[in-house]
Short mmCIF file of C-alpha atoms in Angstrom, two decimals:
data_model
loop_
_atom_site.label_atom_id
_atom_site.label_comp_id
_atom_site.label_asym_id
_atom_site.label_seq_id
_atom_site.Cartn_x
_atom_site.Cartn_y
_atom_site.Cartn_z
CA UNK H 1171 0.00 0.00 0.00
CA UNK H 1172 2.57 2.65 0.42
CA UNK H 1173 4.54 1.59 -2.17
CA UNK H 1174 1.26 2.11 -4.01
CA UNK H 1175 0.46 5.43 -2.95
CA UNK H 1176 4.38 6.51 -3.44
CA UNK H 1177 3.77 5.78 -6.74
CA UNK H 1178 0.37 7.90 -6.87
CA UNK H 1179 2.21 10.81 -5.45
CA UNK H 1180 5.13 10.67 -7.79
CA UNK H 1181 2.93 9.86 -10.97
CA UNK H 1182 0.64 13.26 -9.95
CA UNK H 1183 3.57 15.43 -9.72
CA UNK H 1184 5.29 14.13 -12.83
CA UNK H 1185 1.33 14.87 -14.22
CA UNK H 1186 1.15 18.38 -12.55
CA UNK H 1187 4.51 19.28 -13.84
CA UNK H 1188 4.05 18.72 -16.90
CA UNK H 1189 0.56 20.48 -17.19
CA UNK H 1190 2.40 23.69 -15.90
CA UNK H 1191 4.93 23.62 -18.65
CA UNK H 1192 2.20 23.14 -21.51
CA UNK H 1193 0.42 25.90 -19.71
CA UNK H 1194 3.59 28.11 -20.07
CA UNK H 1195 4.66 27.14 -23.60
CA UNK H 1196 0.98 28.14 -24.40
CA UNK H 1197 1.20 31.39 -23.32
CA UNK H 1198 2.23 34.72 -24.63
CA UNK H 1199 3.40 36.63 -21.38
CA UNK H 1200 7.01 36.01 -20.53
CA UNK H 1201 6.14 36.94 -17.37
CA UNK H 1202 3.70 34.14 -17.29
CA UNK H 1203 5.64 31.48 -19.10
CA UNK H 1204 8.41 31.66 -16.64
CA UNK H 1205 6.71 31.70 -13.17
CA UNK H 1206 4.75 28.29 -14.56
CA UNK H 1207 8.16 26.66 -15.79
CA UNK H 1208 9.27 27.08 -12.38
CA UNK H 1209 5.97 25.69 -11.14
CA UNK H 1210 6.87 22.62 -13.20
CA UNK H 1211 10.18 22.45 -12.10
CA UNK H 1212 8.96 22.46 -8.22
CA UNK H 1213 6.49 19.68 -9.21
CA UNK H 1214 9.37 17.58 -11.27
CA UNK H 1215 13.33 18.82 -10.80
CA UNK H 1216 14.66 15.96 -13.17
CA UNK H 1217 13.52 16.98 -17.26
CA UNK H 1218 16.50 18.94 -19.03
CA UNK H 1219 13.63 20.73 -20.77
CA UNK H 1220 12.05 22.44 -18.62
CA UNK H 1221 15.50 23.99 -17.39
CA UNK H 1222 16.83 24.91 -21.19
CA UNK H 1223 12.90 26.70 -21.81
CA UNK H 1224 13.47 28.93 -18.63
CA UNK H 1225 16.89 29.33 -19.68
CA UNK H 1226 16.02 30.44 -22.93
CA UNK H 1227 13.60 32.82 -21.56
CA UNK H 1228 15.25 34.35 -19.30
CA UNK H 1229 18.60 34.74 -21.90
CA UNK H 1230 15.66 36.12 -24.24
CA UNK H 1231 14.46 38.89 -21.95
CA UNK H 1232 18.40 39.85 -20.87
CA UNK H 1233 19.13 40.45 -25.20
CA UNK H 1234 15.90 43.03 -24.92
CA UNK H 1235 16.60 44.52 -21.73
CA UNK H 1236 20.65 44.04 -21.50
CA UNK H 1237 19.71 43.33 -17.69
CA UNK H 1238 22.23 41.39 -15.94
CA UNK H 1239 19.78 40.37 -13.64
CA UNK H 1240 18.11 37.91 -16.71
CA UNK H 1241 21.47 37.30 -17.54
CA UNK H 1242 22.47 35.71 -14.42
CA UNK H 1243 18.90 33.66 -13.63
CA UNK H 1244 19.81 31.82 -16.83
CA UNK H 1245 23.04 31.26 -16.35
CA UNK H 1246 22.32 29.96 -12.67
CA UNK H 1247 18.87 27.72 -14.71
CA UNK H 1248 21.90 26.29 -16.90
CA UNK H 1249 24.06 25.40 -13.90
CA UNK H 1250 21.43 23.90 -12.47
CA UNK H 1251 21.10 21.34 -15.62
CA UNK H 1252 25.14 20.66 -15.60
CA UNK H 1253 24.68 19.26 -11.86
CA UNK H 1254 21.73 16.97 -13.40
CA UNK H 1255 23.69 16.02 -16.54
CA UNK H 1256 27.71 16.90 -16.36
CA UNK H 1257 28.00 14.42 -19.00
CA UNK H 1258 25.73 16.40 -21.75
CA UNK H 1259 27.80 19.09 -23.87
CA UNK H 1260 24.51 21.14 -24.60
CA UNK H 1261 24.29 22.84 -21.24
CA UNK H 1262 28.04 23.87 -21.49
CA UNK H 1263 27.49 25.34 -24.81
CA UNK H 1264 24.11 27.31 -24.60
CA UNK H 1265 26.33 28.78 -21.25
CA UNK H 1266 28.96 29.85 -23.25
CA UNK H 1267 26.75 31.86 -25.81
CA UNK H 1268 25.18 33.55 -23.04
CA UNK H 1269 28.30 34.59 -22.08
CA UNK H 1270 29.24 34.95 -25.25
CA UNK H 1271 26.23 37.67 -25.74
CA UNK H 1272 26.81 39.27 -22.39
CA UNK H 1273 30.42 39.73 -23.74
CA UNK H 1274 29.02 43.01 -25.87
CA UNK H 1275 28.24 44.98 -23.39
CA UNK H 1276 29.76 43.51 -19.74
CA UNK H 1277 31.43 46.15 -18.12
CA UNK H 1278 34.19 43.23 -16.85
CA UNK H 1279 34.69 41.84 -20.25
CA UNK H 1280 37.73 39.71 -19.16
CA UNK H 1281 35.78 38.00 -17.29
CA UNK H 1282 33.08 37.09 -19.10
CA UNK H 1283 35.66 36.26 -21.76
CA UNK H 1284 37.06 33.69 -19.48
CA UNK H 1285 33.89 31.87 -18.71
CA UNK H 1286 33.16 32.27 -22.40
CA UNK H 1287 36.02 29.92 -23.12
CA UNK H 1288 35.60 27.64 -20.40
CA UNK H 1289 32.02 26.78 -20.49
CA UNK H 1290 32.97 26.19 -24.62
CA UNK H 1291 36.07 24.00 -24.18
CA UNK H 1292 33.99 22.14 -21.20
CA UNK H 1293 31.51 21.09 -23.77
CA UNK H 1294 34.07 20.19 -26.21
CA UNK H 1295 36.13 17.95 -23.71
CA UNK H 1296 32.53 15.93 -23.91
CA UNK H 1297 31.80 16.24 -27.95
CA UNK H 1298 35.07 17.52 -29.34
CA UNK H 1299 33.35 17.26 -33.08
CA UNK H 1300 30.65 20.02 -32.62
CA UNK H 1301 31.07 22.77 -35.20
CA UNK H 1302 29.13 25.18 -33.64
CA UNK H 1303 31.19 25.23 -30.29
CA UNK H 1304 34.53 25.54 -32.30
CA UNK H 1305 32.55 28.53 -34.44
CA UNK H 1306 31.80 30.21 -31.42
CA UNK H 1307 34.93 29.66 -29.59
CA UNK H 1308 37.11 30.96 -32.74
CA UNK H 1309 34.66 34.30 -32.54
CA UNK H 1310 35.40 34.78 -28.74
CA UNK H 1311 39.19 34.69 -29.61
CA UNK H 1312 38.71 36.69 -32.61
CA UNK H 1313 37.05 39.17 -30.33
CA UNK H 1314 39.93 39.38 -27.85
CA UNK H 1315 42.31 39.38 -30.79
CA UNK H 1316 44.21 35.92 -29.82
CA UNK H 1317 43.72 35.81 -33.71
CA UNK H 1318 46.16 32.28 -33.39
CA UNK H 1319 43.49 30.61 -31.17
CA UNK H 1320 40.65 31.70 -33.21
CA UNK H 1321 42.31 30.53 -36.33
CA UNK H 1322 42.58 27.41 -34.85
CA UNK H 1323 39.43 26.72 -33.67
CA UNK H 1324 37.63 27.81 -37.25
CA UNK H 1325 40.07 25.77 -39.38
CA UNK H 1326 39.03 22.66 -36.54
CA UNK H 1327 35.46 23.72 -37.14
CA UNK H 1328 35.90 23.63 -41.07
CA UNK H 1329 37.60 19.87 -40.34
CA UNK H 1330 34.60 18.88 -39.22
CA UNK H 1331 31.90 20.26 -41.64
CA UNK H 1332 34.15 21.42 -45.17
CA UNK H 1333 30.32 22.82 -46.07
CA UNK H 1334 30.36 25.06 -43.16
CA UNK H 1335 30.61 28.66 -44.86
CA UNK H 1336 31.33 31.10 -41.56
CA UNK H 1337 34.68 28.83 -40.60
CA UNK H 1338 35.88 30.04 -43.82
CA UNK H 1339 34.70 33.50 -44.30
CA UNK H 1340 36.10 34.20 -40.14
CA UNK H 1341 39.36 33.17 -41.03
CA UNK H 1342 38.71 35.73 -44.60
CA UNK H 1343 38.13 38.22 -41.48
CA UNK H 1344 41.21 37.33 -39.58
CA UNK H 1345 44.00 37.09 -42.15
CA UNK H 1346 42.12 40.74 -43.80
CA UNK H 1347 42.35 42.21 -40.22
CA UNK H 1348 46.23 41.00 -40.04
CA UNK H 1349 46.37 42.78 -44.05
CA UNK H 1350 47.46 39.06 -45.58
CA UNK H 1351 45.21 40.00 -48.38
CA UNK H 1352 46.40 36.78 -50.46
CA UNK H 1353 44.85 34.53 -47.86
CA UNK H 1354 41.86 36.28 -46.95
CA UNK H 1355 41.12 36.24 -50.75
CA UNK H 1356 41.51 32.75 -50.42
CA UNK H 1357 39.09 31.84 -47.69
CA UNK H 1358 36.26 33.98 -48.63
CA UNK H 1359 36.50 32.36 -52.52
CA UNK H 1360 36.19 29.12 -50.26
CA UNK H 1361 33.31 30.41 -48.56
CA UNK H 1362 31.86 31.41 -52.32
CA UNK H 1363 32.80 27.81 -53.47
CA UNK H 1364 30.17 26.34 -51.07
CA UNK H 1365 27.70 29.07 -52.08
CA UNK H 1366 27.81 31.61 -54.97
CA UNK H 1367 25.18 33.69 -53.03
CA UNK H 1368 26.42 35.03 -49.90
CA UNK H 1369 26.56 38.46 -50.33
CA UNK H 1370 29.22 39.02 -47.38
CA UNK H 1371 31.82 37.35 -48.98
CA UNK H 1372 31.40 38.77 -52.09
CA UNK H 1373 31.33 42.16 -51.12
CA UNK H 1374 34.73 41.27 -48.83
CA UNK H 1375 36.15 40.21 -52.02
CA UNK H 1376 35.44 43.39 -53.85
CA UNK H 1377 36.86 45.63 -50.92
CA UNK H 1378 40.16 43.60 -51.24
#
């Protein structure tokens, strides 16, 4: 019998939980959506889902508002999920590109450039063959100017996936920016060789 009604209880909060996030997924408010994600969290702590949602959200409102305070809430939603899973590489990426977009604006951008990196090469020490995390980790180099690194990490990136155009046209960026004209020629004709239409490249082209 109580194993029985241990089962009930569990079963009705797994239930309740998941009514709250349909409820907040079917709504328009932020406002709204989030306080009923974290009414399905308090019901059921264990789905990744509900977590990268309110995440989401939260990062959402903080690109509107550039409020740290939205910021931070998803950053501590996404911590949250690392404890659950520390084996997953998603959590450890969506981090970094919150960092990554606080990096913009932060008024301690050292910092944020530092957890940047090591919320991307956390996620690569689980799935070392993602293309987006080696993208995104070449553009926070690029952005401190450790041009070396970011090279790196975009010629890893266009390893992985040759049909990847922005590998190619960031390293165009870099070797322009460091006025090796002959190579950045090079890499944005690559980018052009995977598609004629990209209007970036072509116009870098023409500048050069």
């Amino acid at each position: 019998i109580l194993l029985m009604l241990i089962v009930i209880i569990f079963s009705y909060k797994i239930i309740s939980a998941d009514f709250y996030f349909k409820k907040a997924l079917k709504n328009n408010n932020a406002n709204l959506i989030i306080e009923n994600i974290e009414k399905a969290i308090q019901k059921n702590k264990r789905p990744m889902d509900y977590y990268l949602v309110l995440s989401d959200f939260y990062f959402q409102k903080g690109i509107k508002t550039h409020n740290y305070n939205n910021f931070d809430k998803s950053i501590e939603t996404l911590e949250k999920i690392i404890k659950l899973q520390p084996h997953n590489y998603r959590p450890y990426f969506i981090l970094g590109n919150t960092y990554l977009e606080m990096a913009s604006f932060a008024k301690n951008k050292n910092l944020v450039f530092q957890k940047t990196e090591q919320s991307f090469n956390d996620s690569l020490k689980i799935f070392p063959n993602s293309v987006e995390t080696h993208l995104n980790l070449g553009i926070i180099y690029a952005q401190q100017e450790k041009f070396e690194q970011a090279l790196t990490e975009f010629k890893k990136c266009a390893l992985i996936n040759p049909k990847q155009t922005e590998c190619f046209f960031n390293q165009g960026k870099i070797y322009e920016q460091q006025k090796n004209f002959k190579k950045a020629k090079e890499y944005y004709q690559k980018v052009l060789n995977v598609n004629p239409n990209i209007k970036a490249a072509k116009n870098a082209l023409k500048k050069l």
